[in-house]
mmCIF file of C-alpha atoms in Angstrom:
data_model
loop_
_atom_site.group_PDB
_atom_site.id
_atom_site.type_symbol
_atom_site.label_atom_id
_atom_site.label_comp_id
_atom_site.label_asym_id
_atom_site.label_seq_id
_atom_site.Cartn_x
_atom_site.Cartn_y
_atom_site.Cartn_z
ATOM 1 C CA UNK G 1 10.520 -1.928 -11.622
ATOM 2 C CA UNK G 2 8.144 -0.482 -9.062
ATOM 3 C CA UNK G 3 5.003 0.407 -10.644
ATOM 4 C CA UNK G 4 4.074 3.757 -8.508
ATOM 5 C CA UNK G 5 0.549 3.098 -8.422
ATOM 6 C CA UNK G 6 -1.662 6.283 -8.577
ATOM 7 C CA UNK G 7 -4.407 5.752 -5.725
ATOM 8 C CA UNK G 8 -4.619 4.329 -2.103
ATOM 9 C CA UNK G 9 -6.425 0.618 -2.557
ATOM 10 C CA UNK G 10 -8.929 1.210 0.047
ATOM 11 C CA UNK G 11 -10.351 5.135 0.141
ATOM 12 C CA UNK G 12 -9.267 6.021 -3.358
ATOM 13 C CA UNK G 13 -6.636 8.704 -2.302
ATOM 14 C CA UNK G 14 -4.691 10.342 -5.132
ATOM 15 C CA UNK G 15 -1.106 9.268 -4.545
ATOM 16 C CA UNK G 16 0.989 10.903 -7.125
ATOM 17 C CA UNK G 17 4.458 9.598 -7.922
ATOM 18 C CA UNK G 18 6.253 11.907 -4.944
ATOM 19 C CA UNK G 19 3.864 12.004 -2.480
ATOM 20 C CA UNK G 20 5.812 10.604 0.530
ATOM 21 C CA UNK G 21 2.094 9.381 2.110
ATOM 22 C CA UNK G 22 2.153 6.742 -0.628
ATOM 23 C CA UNK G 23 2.572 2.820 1.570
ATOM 24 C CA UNK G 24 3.271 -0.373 -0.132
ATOM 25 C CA UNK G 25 3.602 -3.785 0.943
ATOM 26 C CA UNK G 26 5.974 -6.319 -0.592
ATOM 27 C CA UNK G 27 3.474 -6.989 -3.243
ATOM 28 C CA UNK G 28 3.434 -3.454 -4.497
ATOM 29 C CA UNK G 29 -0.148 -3.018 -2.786
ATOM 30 C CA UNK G 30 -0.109 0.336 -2.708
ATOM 31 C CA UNK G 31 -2.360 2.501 0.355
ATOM 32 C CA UNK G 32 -2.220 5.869 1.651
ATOM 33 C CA UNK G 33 0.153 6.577 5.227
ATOM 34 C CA UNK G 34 -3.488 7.149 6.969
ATOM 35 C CA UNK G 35 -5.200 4.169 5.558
ATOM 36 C CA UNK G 36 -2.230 2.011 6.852
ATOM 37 C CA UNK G 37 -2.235 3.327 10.169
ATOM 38 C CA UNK G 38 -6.197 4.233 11.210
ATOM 39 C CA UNK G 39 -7.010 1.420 9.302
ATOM 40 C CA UNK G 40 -5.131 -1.466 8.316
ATOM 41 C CA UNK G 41 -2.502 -1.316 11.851
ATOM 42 C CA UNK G 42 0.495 -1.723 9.458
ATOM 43 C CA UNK G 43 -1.444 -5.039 7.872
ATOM 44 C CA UNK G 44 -1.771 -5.282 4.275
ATOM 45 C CA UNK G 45 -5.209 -7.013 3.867
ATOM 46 C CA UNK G 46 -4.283 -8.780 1.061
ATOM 47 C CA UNK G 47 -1.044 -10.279 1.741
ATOM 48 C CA UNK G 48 -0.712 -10.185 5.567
ATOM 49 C CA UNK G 49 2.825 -8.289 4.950
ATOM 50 C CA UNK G 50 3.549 -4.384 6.595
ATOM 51 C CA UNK G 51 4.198 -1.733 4.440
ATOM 52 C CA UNK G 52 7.243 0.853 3.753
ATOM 53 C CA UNK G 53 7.194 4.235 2.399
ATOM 54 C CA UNK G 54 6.806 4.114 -1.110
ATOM 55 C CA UNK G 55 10.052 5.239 -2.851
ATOM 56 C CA UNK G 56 10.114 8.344 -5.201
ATOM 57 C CA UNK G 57 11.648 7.804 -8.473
ATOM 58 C CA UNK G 58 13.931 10.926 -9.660
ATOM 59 C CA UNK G 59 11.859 12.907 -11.412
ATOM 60 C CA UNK G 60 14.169 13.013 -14.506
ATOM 61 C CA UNK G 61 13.687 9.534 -14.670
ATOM 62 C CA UNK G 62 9.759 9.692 -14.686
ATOM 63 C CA UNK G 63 9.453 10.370 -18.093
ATOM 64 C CA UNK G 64 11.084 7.434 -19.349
ATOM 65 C CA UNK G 65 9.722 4.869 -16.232
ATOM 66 C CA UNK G 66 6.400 6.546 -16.230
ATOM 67 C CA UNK G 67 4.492 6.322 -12.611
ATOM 68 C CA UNK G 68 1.446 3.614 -13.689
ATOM 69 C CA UNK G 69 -1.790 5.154 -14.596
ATOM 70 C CA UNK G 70 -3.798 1.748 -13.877
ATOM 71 C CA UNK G 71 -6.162 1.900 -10.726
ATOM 72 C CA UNK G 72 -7.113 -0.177 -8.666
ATOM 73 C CA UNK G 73 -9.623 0.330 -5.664
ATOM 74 C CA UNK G 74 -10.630 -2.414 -3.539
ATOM 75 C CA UNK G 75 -11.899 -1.513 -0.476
ATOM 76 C CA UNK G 76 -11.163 -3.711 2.702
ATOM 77 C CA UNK G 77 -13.697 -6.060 3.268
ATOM 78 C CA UNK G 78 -13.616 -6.045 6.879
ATOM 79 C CA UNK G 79 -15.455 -9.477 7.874
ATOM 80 C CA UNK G 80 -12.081 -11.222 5.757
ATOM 81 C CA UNK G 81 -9.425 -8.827 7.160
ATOM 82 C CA UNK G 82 -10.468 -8.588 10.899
ATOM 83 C CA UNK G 83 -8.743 -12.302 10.915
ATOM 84 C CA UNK G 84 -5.847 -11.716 8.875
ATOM 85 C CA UNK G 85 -5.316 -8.145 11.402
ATOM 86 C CA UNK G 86 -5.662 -9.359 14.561
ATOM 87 C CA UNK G 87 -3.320 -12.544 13.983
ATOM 88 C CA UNK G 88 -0.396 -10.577 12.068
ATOM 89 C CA UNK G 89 -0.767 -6.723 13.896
ATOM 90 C CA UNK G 90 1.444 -7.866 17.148
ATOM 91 C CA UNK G 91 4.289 -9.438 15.189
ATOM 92 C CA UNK G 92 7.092 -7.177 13.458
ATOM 93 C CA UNK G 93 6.864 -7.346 9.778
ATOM 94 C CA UNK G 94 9.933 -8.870 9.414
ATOM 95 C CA UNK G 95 8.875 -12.077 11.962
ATOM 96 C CA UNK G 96 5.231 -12.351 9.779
#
């Protein structure tokens, strides 16, 4: 199950369970809609991956499958994910 994490990895952002800004990667690394696109150029700087809209689990259900309340920032350290950017930003997600 998708752990809904509560803030954007690299500025900190509040994401909220249903905030349709909230980006993940295939990892679950979890980054704000402006972070991915000023920013990281659809690049997840820790896996290499691109990143989807975060879904948004029915609210009835949140209760029970609580969003996670763990956070994690981890700004991107640029001299490591200038590499990983400019070899991965050209090529569709799906060909990475």
């Amino acid at each position: 199950m998708l752990a809904l994490r509560p803030l954007c990895e690299h500025c900190g952002k509040d994401l909220p369970p249903n905030d349709l800004s909230a980006m993940i990667c295939s990892f679950e690394c979890t980054f704000c809609k402006d972070c991915v696109t000023a920013v990281l150029e659809n690049v997840c700087p820790n896996c290499g991956g691109g990143f989807v809209n975060m879904p948004i689990r029915p609210s009835a259900l949140l209760e029970k499958y609580p969003a996670s309340t763990d956070t994690l920032t981890k700004p991107v350290d640029f001299q490591v994910f200038t590499f990983i950017r400019d070899r991965n930003k050209g090529i569709d997600p799906s060909d990475r």
